[in-house]
Amino acid sequence: MSSPIITIEKLGFPWQTQDPFLFCAFHKDHYPKGNGKLGPSESLSGRQIGSDFSGKDGWSMYHGQSIPGFPAHPHKGFETITLAEQGLVDHSDSLGAAGRFGNGDVQWMTAGGGIQHSEMFPLLNEEKDNPLLLFQIWLNLPKASKHIPAHFAMLWNEDIPIFQHTDQNGFETRIKIINGTLENESNGCPAPDSFAANTDNEVAVWLIELEPNASWSIPTASIDTNRSIYFYEGDTMQIGCIDFSNGHMAKLNANAQTTLSNGSKTAKILLLQGKPIGEPVAQYGPFVMNTTSEIQEAMQQFQRTNFGGWPWPSHANTHAPERGRFAVHADGREEIKE
């Protein structure tokens, strides 16, 4: 029987991925109480405001000036999948779409032919800390789809299926299925022109949680599928009989039997899987095309059009503090969750 492990590597920033994924940014910030203006109550001195990735005191402002987050910036030629497991994100974009999501929600945005958006992290709670745990995964688009219209969709936490497995010793594993199929549970891609929308591409995005001493076997996939797992919370476990520790990722043979056996602490893992697109990748910041000349064309397009402009009063746009989770789509359709 072939080994399920291709390599085990220490996680960097951003997390290293395999085709069809481009990378994964993992943000774990222990933000303090809010100051009543959606920013932190603590001093910002000693930070490089506008580009603060310091992790000072356990949190960063990123590109935010007074509110942490990422003010308006462009994307083209790929998709962003944002898993906001803890904390809130205020989204605004050049389509006129907007929303506030978090605490388990997922945003799926197809940049396609070009879009601007902002992602700010409002610190609403003024009585206690505002922790944030967020993944942003970049999923590539094939050449034929790099100019499709931009698209914005929400997967609300209440609607995301959970697969539960109890092993022979009575210990449980829970798998949150952002995309893909696992036995009798399935979640389809909300973006119609996504590479993930074709189930033949076997794209899976799962959050796996194993309670102490639990074991679970990942179902096999096609031999030509790339599969990676990222151990981001817990202590130690084993893949088969090989030790696997927090802060590491493993590239796995997708068609080999793979059993995860957890240690004495709850373990949390992100799984990314998909068949490779297999095309050249040319990337310059937020533009991902196939050639350098296409990158130049994308930059010129942005200079000419601003991908539709910016219809919001601020490049670091946020929503009213009293608003709950919601989404307003480019066609005016509104979803209100609380």
mmCIF file of C-alpha atoms in Angstrom:
data_model
loop_
_atom_site.group_PDB
_atom_site.id
_atom_site.type_symbol
_atom_site.label_atom_id
_atom_site.label_comp_id
_atom_site.label_asym_id
_atom_site.label_seq_id
_atom_site.Cartn_x
_atom_site.Cartn_y
_atom_site.Cartn_z
ATOM 1 C CA MET A 1 0.000 0.000 0.000
ATOM 2 C CA SER A 2 1.399 3.412 -0.978
ATOM 3 C CA SER A 3 2.072 5.993 1.726
ATOM 4 C CA PRO A 4 -0.531 8.757 1.922
ATOM 5 C CA ILE A 5 2.171 11.365 2.661
ATOM 6 C CA ILE A 6 4.087 13.118 -0.109
ATOM 7 C CA THR A 7 5.719 15.763 2.126
ATOM 8 C CA ILE A 8 5.251 17.411 5.522
ATOM 9 C CA GLU A 9 6.309 21.068 5.686
ATOM 10 C CA LYS A 10 6.318 23.827 8.285
ATOM 11 C CA LEU A 11 3.674 26.451 7.567
ATOM 12 C CA GLY A 12 4.851 29.813 6.278
ATOM 13 C CA PHE A 13 2.874 33.003 5.617
ATOM 14 C CA PRO A 14 0.889 32.804 3.493
ATOM 15 C CA TRP A 15 0.327 29.055 3.586
ATOM 16 C CA GLN A 16 1.756 27.151 0.654
ATOM 17 C CA THR A 17 -0.790 25.420 -1.594
ATOM 18 C CA GLN A 18 -1.072 23.210 -4.666
ATOM 19 C CA ASP A 19 -2.759 23.805 -8.035
ATOM 20 C CA PRO A 20 -5.659 24.765 -8.416
ATOM 21 C CA PHE A 21 -5.137 26.861 -5.255
ATOM 22 C CA LEU A 22 -2.732 29.811 -5.257
ATOM 23 C CA PHE A 23 -2.262 30.371 -1.516
ATOM 24 C CA CYS A 24 -4.068 30.621 1.798
ATOM 25 C CA ALA A 25 -3.709 33.557 4.180
ATOM 26 C CA PHE A 26 -4.424 32.646 7.816
ATOM 27 C CA HIS A 27 -5.278 35.474 10.216
ATOM 28 C CA LYS A 28 -5.524 34.844 13.953
ATOM 29 C CA ASP A 29 -5.759 38.154 15.776
ATOM 30 C CA HIS A 30 -6.569 38.715 19.437
ATOM 31 C CA TYR A 31 -8.061 42.172 18.982
ATOM 32 C CA PRO A 32 -8.767 44.160 22.172
ATOM 33 C CA LYS A 33 -12.007 45.910 23.099
ATOM 34 C CA GLY A 34 -13.402 48.320 20.523
ATOM 35 C CA ASN A 35 -13.020 52.086 20.947
ATOM 36 C CA GLY A 36 -16.576 52.975 19.881
ATOM 37 C CA LYS A 37 -15.379 53.846 16.370
ATOM 38 C CA LEU A 38 -14.880 50.208 15.219
ATOM 39 C CA GLY A 39 -11.145 50.384 15.920
ATOM 40 C CA PRO A 40 -9.034 49.039 18.811
ATOM 41 C CA SER A 41 -9.143 50.708 22.203
ATOM 42 C CA GLU A 42 -5.387 50.299 22.627
ATOM 43 C CA SER A 43 -2.720 52.661 21.301
ATOM 44 C CA LEU A 44 -1.484 52.228 17.723
ATOM 45 C CA SER A 45 1.961 53.611 18.518
ATOM 46 C CA GLY A 46 4.865 51.443 17.452
ATOM 47 C CA ARG A 47 3.002 50.101 14.439
ATOM 48 C CA GLN A 48 3.693 50.819 10.780
ATOM 49 C CA ILE A 49 0.183 52.097 10.110
ATOM 50 C CA GLY A 50 -0.905 51.359 6.553
ATOM 51 C CA SER A 51 1.173 48.199 6.451
ATOM 52 C CA ASP A 52 1.116 46.614 9.887
ATOM 53 C CA PHE A 53 1.646 42.852 9.811
ATOM 54 C CA SER A 54 3.645 42.945 13.038
ATOM 55 C CA GLY A 55 1.426 40.799 15.251
ATOM 56 C CA LYS A 56 2.331 43.204 18.049
ATOM 57 C CA ASP A 57 0.369 42.338 21.220
ATOM 58 C CA GLY A 58 -1.195 39.458 19.277
ATOM 59 C CA TRP A 59 -2.861 41.477 16.518
ATOM 60 C CA SER A 60 -2.200 43.519 13.387
ATOM 61 C CA MET A 61 -3.878 46.482 11.685
ATOM 62 C CA TYR A 62 -2.840 45.200 8.216
ATOM 63 C CA HIS A 63 -3.528 48.040 5.739
ATOM 64 C CA GLY A 64 -6.115 49.739 7.942
ATOM 65 C CA GLN A 65 -5.449 53.214 9.326
ATOM 66 C CA SER A 66 -7.846 53.269 12.287
ATOM 67 C CA ILE A 67 -9.874 50.087 11.730
ATOM 68 C CA PRO A 68 -8.010 46.842 11.004
ATOM 69 C CA GLY A 69 -8.392 45.244 7.607
ATOM 70 C CA PHE A 70 -7.787 45.722 3.912
ATOM 71 C CA PRO A 71 -9.175 48.891 2.292
ATOM 72 C CA ALA A 72 -10.226 48.886 -1.380
ATOM 73 C CA HIS A 73 -7.918 46.905 -3.644
ATOM 74 C CA PRO A 74 -8.342 45.172 -7.032
ATOM 75 C CA HIS A 75 -8.430 41.492 -8.025
ATOM 76 C CA LYS A 76 -8.540 39.831 -11.429
ATOM 77 C CA GLY A 77 -8.234 36.301 -12.824
ATOM 78 C CA PHE A 78 -9.028 34.143 -9.761
ATOM 79 C CA GLU A 79 -11.417 33.693 -6.810
ATOM 80 C CA THR A 80 -11.262 34.420 -3.102
ATOM 81 C CA ILE A 81 -12.907 32.119 -0.566
ATOM 82 C CA THR A 82 -13.025 33.809 2.835
ATOM 83 C CA LEU A 83 -13.775 31.624 5.863
ATOM 84 C CA ALA A 84 -14.552 33.902 8.809
ATOM 85 C CA GLU A 85 -14.710 31.397 11.658
ATOM 86 C CA GLN A 86 -14.503 34.009 14.418
ATOM 87 C CA GLY A 87 -14.999 37.758 14.307
ATOM 88 C CA LEU A 88 -16.642 39.915 11.648
ATOM 89 C CA VAL A 89 -15.783 41.230 8.189
ATOM 90 C CA ASP A 90 -17.329 44.269 6.509
ATOM 91 C CA HIS A 91 -17.312 43.779 2.726
ATOM 92 C CA SER A 92 -17.857 46.469 0.064
ATOM 93 C CA ASP A 93 -17.092 46.168 -3.650
ATOM 94 C CA SER A 94 -17.152 47.927 -7.011
ATOM 95 C CA LEU A 95 -20.241 45.981 -8.075
ATOM 96 C CA GLY A 96 -22.166 47.862 -5.410
ATOM 97 C CA ALA A 97 -22.423 44.705 -3.305
ATOM 98 C CA ALA A 98 -21.816 44.842 0.445
ATOM 99 C CA GLY A 99 -22.188 42.777 3.565
ATOM 100 C CA ARG A 100 -21.199 41.975 7.107
ATOM 101 C CA PHE A 101 -20.352 38.341 7.751
ATOM 102 C CA GLY A 102 -18.500 36.208 10.268
ATOM 103 C CA ASN A 103 -18.696 33.739 13.134
ATOM 104 C CA GLY A 104 -18.717 30.785 10.744
ATOM 105 C CA ASP A 105 -19.894 32.407 7.499
ATOM 106 C CA VAL A 106 -18.058 32.074 4.176
ATOM 107 C CA GLN A 107 -17.823 34.588 1.345
ATOM 108 C CA TRP A 108 -17.090 33.295 -2.170
ATOM 109 C CA MET A 109 -16.041 36.021 -4.605
ATOM 110 C CA THR A 110 -15.141 35.456 -8.239
ATOM 111 C CA ALA A 111 -12.857 38.262 -9.374
ATOM 112 C CA GLY A 112 -12.937 37.070 -12.983
ATOM 113 C CA GLY A 113 -12.622 40.042 -15.322
ATOM 114 C CA GLY A 114 -11.919 42.438 -12.470
ATOM 115 C CA ILE A 115 -13.327 43.810 -9.221
ATOM 116 C CA GLN A 116 -12.342 46.071 -6.337
ATOM 117 C CA HIS A 117 -13.333 45.209 -2.803
ATOM 118 C CA SER A 118 -12.542 46.132 0.769
ATOM 119 C CA GLU A 119 -12.410 43.815 3.774
ATOM 120 C CA MET A 120 -12.469 45.601 7.105
ATOM 121 C CA PHE A 121 -12.601 43.977 10.554
ATOM 122 C CA PRO A 122 -14.936 46.104 12.726
ATOM 123 C CA LEU A 123 -14.339 45.764 16.456
ATOM 124 C CA LEU A 124 -17.942 46.080 17.595
ATOM 125 C CA ASN A 125 -17.581 44.837 21.145
ATOM 126 C CA GLU A 126 -16.575 47.591 23.545
ATOM 127 C CA GLU A 127 -16.939 45.475 26.680
ATOM 128 C CA LYS A 128 -14.602 42.591 25.853
ATOM 129 C CA ASP A 129 -12.001 41.492 23.316
ATOM 130 C CA ASN A 130 -12.783 40.997 19.601
ATOM 131 C CA PRO A 131 -10.896 37.861 18.462
ATOM 132 C CA LEU A 132 -10.611 37.136 14.718
ATOM 133 C CA LEU A 133 -9.908 33.775 13.057
ATOM 134 C CA LEU A 134 -10.035 33.963 9.284
ATOM 135 C CA PHE A 135 -8.775 32.075 6.238
ATOM 136 C CA GLN A 136 -8.632 33.620 2.785
ATOM 137 C CA ILE A 137 -8.039 31.038 0.082
ATOM 138 C CA TRP A 138 -7.160 32.016 -3.480
ATOM 139 C CA LEU A 139 -8.555 29.564 -6.044
ATOM 140 C CA ASN A 140 -7.239 29.980 -9.578
ATOM 141 C CA LEU A 141 -9.389 30.265 -12.682
ATOM 142 C CA PRO A 142 -8.446 28.559 -15.963
ATOM 143 C CA LYS A 143 -7.570 30.735 -18.948
ATOM 144 C CA ALA A 144 -11.045 30.316 -20.438
ATOM 145 C CA SER A 145 -12.624 31.846 -17.311
ATOM 146 C CA LYS A 146 -10.247 34.679 -16.457
ATOM 147 C CA HIS A 147 -12.480 37.347 -18.005
ATOM 148 C CA ILE A 148 -15.878 36.175 -16.747
ATOM 149 C CA PRO A 149 -18.059 38.740 -14.941
ATOM 150 C CA ALA A 150 -17.239 39.227 -11.274
ATOM 151 C CA HIS A 151 -19.583 37.512 -8.812
ATOM 152 C CA PHE A 152 -20.249 37.771 -5.072
ATOM 153 C CA ALA A 153 -21.971 35.085 -2.978
ATOM 154 C CA MET A 154 -22.452 34.180 0.675
ATOM 155 C CA LEU A 155 -22.516 30.809 2.418
ATOM 156 C CA TRP A 156 -24.127 31.451 5.788
ATOM 157 C CA ASN A 157 -22.936 29.386 8.720
ATOM 158 C CA GLU A 158 -26.432 28.050 9.459
ATOM 159 C CA ASP A 159 -26.646 26.597 5.932
ATOM 160 C CA ILE A 160 -23.224 24.934 5.693
ATOM 161 C CA PRO A 161 -23.502 21.143 6.127
ATOM 162 C CA ILE A 162 -21.640 19.363 8.919
ATOM 163 C CA PHE A 163 -20.618 15.717 8.585
ATOM 164 C CA GLN A 164 -20.177 13.879 11.901
ATOM 165 C CA HIS A 165 -18.275 10.649 12.408
ATOM 166 C CA THR A 166 -18.000 8.568 15.588
ATOM 167 C CA ASP A 167 -15.093 6.120 15.622
ATOM 168 C CA GLN A 168 -15.082 2.647 17.152
ATOM 169 C CA ASN A 169 -14.015 4.077 20.511
ATOM 170 C CA GLY A 170 -16.826 6.623 20.605
ATOM 171 C CA PHE A 171 -14.724 9.694 19.771
ATOM 172 C CA GLU A 172 -16.110 12.247 17.326
ATOM 173 C CA THR A 173 -14.859 14.087 14.253
ATOM 174 C CA ARG A 174 -16.813 16.964 12.686
ATOM 175 C CA ILE A 175 -16.234 18.140 9.117
ATOM 176 C CA LYS A 176 -17.632 21.460 7.930
ATOM 177 C CA ILE A 177 -18.134 21.166 4.160
ATOM 178 C CA ILE A 178 -17.518 24.534 2.513
ATOM 179 C CA ASN A 179 -17.383 22.838 -0.880
ATOM 180 C CA GLY A 180 -17.497 19.233 -2.009
ATOM 181 C CA THR A 181 -19.177 15.974 -1.069
ATOM 182 C CA LEU A 182 -18.583 13.678 1.891
ATOM 183 C CA GLU A 183 -20.743 10.552 1.983
ATOM 184 C CA ASN A 184 -24.333 11.804 2.322
ATOM 185 C CA GLU A 185 -23.423 15.485 2.860
ATOM 186 C CA SER A 186 -22.755 17.855 -0.024
ATOM 187 C CA ASN A 187 -22.271 21.574 -0.578
ATOM 188 C CA GLY A 188 -22.197 22.938 -4.106
ATOM 189 C CA CYS A 189 -20.183 25.917 -5.268
ATOM 190 C CA PRO A 190 -22.215 29.169 -5.114
ATOM 191 C CA ALA A 191 -20.271 30.751 -8.000
ATOM 192 C CA PRO A 192 -21.571 29.474 -11.366
ATOM 193 C CA ASP A 193 -18.353 30.043 -13.347
ATOM 194 C CA SER A 194 -15.974 28.763 -10.672
ATOM 195 C CA PHE A 195 -13.503 25.961 -11.312
ATOM 196 C CA ALA A 196 -15.139 24.371 -8.276
ATOM 197 C CA ALA A 197 -18.599 24.423 -9.896
ATOM 198 C CA ASN A 198 -17.657 21.425 -12.070
ATOM 199 C CA THR A 199 -17.781 18.456 -9.694
ATOM 200 C CA ASP A 200 -15.413 16.536 -12.003
ATOM 201 C CA ASN A 201 -12.659 18.819 -10.684
ATOM 202 C CA GLU A 202 -13.143 17.335 -7.177
ATOM 203 C CA VAL A 203 -12.607 20.640 -5.403
ATOM 204 C CA ALA A 204 -13.046 20.246 -1.646
ATOM 205 C CA VAL A 205 -12.692 22.856 1.098
ATOM 206 C CA TRP A 206 -13.296 21.282 4.525
ATOM 207 C CA LEU A 207 -12.717 22.319 8.125
ATOM 208 C CA ILE A 208 -12.008 19.191 10.174
ATOM 209 C CA GLU A 209 -12.239 19.067 13.973
ATOM 210 C CA LEU A 210 -11.178 15.937 15.864
ATOM 211 C CA GLU A 211 -11.861 15.652 19.556
ATOM 212 C CA PRO A 212 -9.057 14.231 21.746
ATOM 213 C CA ASN A 213 -8.105 10.649 20.790
ATOM 214 C CA ALA A 214 -10.471 10.603 17.794
ATOM 215 C CA SER A 215 -9.527 8.944 14.510
ATOM 216 C CA TRP A 216 -11.002 9.440 11.049
ATOM 217 C CA SER A 217 -10.105 8.277 7.534
ATOM 218 C CA ILE A 218 -10.255 10.789 4.690
ATOM 219 C CA PRO A 219 -12.108 9.257 1.722
ATOM 220 C CA THR A 220 -9.984 8.662 -1.358
ATOM 221 C CA ALA A 221 -10.192 10.823 -4.485
ATOM 222 C CA SER A 222 -8.863 10.459 -8.039
ATOM 223 C CA ILE A 223 -5.160 9.745 -8.454
ATOM 224 C CA ASP A 224 -4.532 13.048 -10.277
ATOM 225 C CA THR A 225 -6.112 15.175 -7.532
ATOM 226 C CA ASN A 226 -3.959 17.415 -5.333
ATOM 227 C CA ARG A 227 -4.731 17.270 -1.605
ATOM 228 C CA SER A 228 -3.229 19.303 1.258
ATOM 229 C CA ILE A 229 -4.101 19.475 4.946
ATOM 230 C CA TYR A 230 -3.144 22.282 7.352
ATOM 231 C CA PHE A 231 -2.889 21.668 11.111
ATOM 232 C CA TYR A 232 -3.681 25.051 12.680
ATOM 233 C CA GLU A 233 -4.950 24.270 16.188
ATOM 234 C CA GLY A 234 -4.088 21.486 18.636
ATOM 235 C CA ASP A 235 -0.906 19.648 19.566
ATOM 236 C CA THR A 236 0.046 16.419 17.822
ATOM 237 C CA MET A 237 -1.593 13.648 15.832
ATOM 238 C CA GLN A 238 -0.567 10.930 13.431
ATOM 239 C CA ILE A 239 -1.153 10.413 9.726
ATOM 240 C CA GLY A 240 -1.055 6.650 9.602
ATOM 241 C CA CYS A 241 1.953 6.026 11.826
ATOM 242 C CA ILE A 242 3.759 9.305 11.022
ATOM 243 C CA ASP A 243 3.775 12.138 13.585
ATOM 244 C CA PHE A 244 2.088 15.360 12.460
ATOM 245 C CA SER A 245 2.194 18.480 14.646
ATOM 246 C CA ASN A 246 0.463 21.841 14.858
ATOM 247 C CA GLY A 247 1.937 24.489 12.550
ATOM 248 C CA HIS A 248 2.602 22.071 9.691
ATOM 249 C CA MET A 249 0.963 21.102 6.413
ATOM 250 C CA ALA A 250 1.028 17.768 4.610
ATOM 251 C CA LYS A 251 0.698 17.081 0.905
ATOM 252 C CA LEU A 252 -1.162 13.811 0.540
ATOM 253 C CA ASN A 253 -1.747 11.193 -2.131
ATOM 254 C CA ALA A 254 -5.461 11.683 -2.653
ATOM 255 C CA ASN A 255 -6.078 8.099 -3.762
ATOM 256 C CA ALA A 256 -4.260 6.513 -0.800
ATOM 257 C CA GLN A 257 -6.015 5.477 2.408
ATOM 258 C CA THR A 258 -5.335 8.274 4.939
ATOM 259 C CA THR A 259 -6.205 7.903 8.620
ATOM 260 C CA LEU A 260 -5.837 10.805 11.054
ATOM 261 C CA SER A 261 -5.364 9.767 14.688
ATOM 262 C CA ASN A 262 -5.518 12.638 17.137
ATOM 263 C CA GLY A 263 -3.603 13.120 20.379
ATOM 264 C CA SER A 264 -4.756 14.515 23.706
ATOM 265 C CA LYS A 265 -6.030 17.946 22.572
ATOM 266 C CA THR A 266 -8.795 18.965 20.175
ATOM 267 C CA ALA A 267 -7.296 19.313 16.697
ATOM 268 C CA LYS A 268 -8.434 21.571 13.860
ATOM 269 C CA ILE A 269 -7.377 21.082 10.250
ATOM 270 C CA LEU A 270 -8.141 22.761 6.925
ATOM 271 C CA LEU A 271 -8.293 20.473 3.881
ATOM 272 C CA LEU A 272 -7.874 21.829 0.345
ATOM 273 C CA GLN A 273 -8.283 19.489 -2.596
ATOM 274 C CA GLY A 274 -8.773 19.716 -6.349
ATOM 275 C CA LYS A 275 -7.587 18.536 -9.717
ATOM 276 C CA PRO A 276 -4.830 20.772 -11.086
ATOM 277 C CA ILE A 277 -5.692 23.323 -13.766
ATOM 278 C CA GLY A 278 -2.249 22.669 -15.242
ATOM 279 C CA GLU A 279 -1.764 26.047 -16.923
ATOM 280 C CA PRO A 280 1.061 28.591 -16.579
ATOM 281 C CA VAL A 281 0.561 31.069 -13.721
ATOM 282 C CA ALA A 282 1.717 34.668 -13.984
ATOM 283 C CA GLN A 283 1.030 36.719 -10.864
ATOM 284 C CA TYR A 284 1.633 40.312 -9.935
ATOM 285 C CA GLY A 285 0.071 41.147 -6.581
ATOM 286 C CA PRO A 286 -3.722 40.875 -6.940
ATOM 287 C CA PHE A 287 -3.616 40.001 -10.670
ATOM 288 C CA VAL A 288 -3.314 36.340 -11.733
ATOM 289 C CA MET A 289 -3.118 35.548 -15.435
ATOM 290 C CA ASN A 290 -1.240 33.083 -17.663
ATOM 291 C CA THR A 291 1.492 35.312 -19.124
ATOM 292 C CA THR A 292 3.359 38.478 -18.198
ATOM 293 C CA SER A 293 1.835 40.289 -21.171
ATOM 294 C CA GLU A 294 -1.636 39.444 -19.840
ATOM 295 C CA ILE A 295 -0.589 40.855 -16.460
ATOM 296 C CA GLN A 296 0.392 44.112 -18.159
ATOM 297 C CA GLU A 297 -2.973 44.191 -19.967
ATOM 298 C CA ALA A 298 -4.785 43.598 -16.648
ATOM 299 C CA MET A 299 -2.935 46.477 -14.999
ATOM 300 C CA GLN A 300 -3.718 48.772 -17.910
ATOM 301 C CA GLN A 301 -7.374 47.742 -17.740
ATOM 302 C CA PHE A 302 -7.482 48.643 -14.050
ATOM 303 C CA GLN A 303 -5.852 52.012 -14.734
ATOM 304 C CA ARG A 304 -8.485 52.748 -17.406
ATOM 305 C CA THR A 305 -11.603 51.470 -15.682
ATOM 306 C CA ASN A 306 -10.888 51.010 -11.960
ATOM 307 C CA PHE A 307 -12.920 47.820 -12.504
ATOM 308 C CA GLY A 308 -16.126 49.849 -12.291
ATOM 309 C CA GLY A 309 -14.968 52.504 -9.844
ATOM 310 C CA TRP A 310 -15.678 52.804 -6.143
ATOM 311 C CA PRO A 311 -19.257 53.711 -5.132
ATOM 312 C CA TRP A 312 -18.585 53.973 -1.374
ATOM 313 C CA PRO A 313 -17.726 57.029 0.757
ATOM 314 C CA SER A 314 -14.442 55.549 1.981
ATOM 315 C CA HIS A 315 -11.884 53.076 0.660
ATOM 316 C CA ALA A 316 -12.052 51.542 4.160
ATOM 317 C CA ASN A 317 -15.837 51.407 4.111
ATOM 318 C CA THR A 318 -17.624 49.922 7.122
ATOM 319 C CA HIS A 319 -21.279 49.442 7.988
ATOM 320 C CA ALA A 320 -23.376 50.819 10.826
ATOM 321 C CA PRO A 321 -22.399 49.311 14.201
ATOM 322 C CA GLU A 322 -25.973 48.257 14.924
ATOM 323 C CA ARG A 323 -26.233 46.138 11.778
ATOM 324 C CA GLY A 324 -26.031 42.372 12.119
ATOM 325 C CA ARG A 325 -24.946 39.889 9.458
ATOM 326 C CA PHE A 326 -26.287 40.797 6.028
ATOM 327 C CA ALA A 327 -25.500 40.864 2.325
ATOM 328 C CA VAL A 328 -26.683 43.235 -0.396
ATOM 329 C CA HIS A 329 -25.959 41.894 -3.866
ATOM 330 C CA ALA A 330 -25.202 43.847 -7.026
ATOM 331 C CA ASP A 331 -28.760 43.254 -8.301
ATOM 332 C CA GLY A 332 -30.215 44.770 -5.126
ATOM 333 C CA ARG A 333 -31.205 41.458 -3.541
ATOM 334 C CA GLU A 334 -30.730 41.585 0.221
ATOM 335 C CA GLU A 335 -30.133 38.829 2.766
ATOM 336 C CA ILE A 336 -30.493 39.564 6.483
ATOM 337 C CA LYS A 337 -29.369 36.922 8.955
ATOM 338 C CA GLU A 338 -29.763 38.689 12.311
#
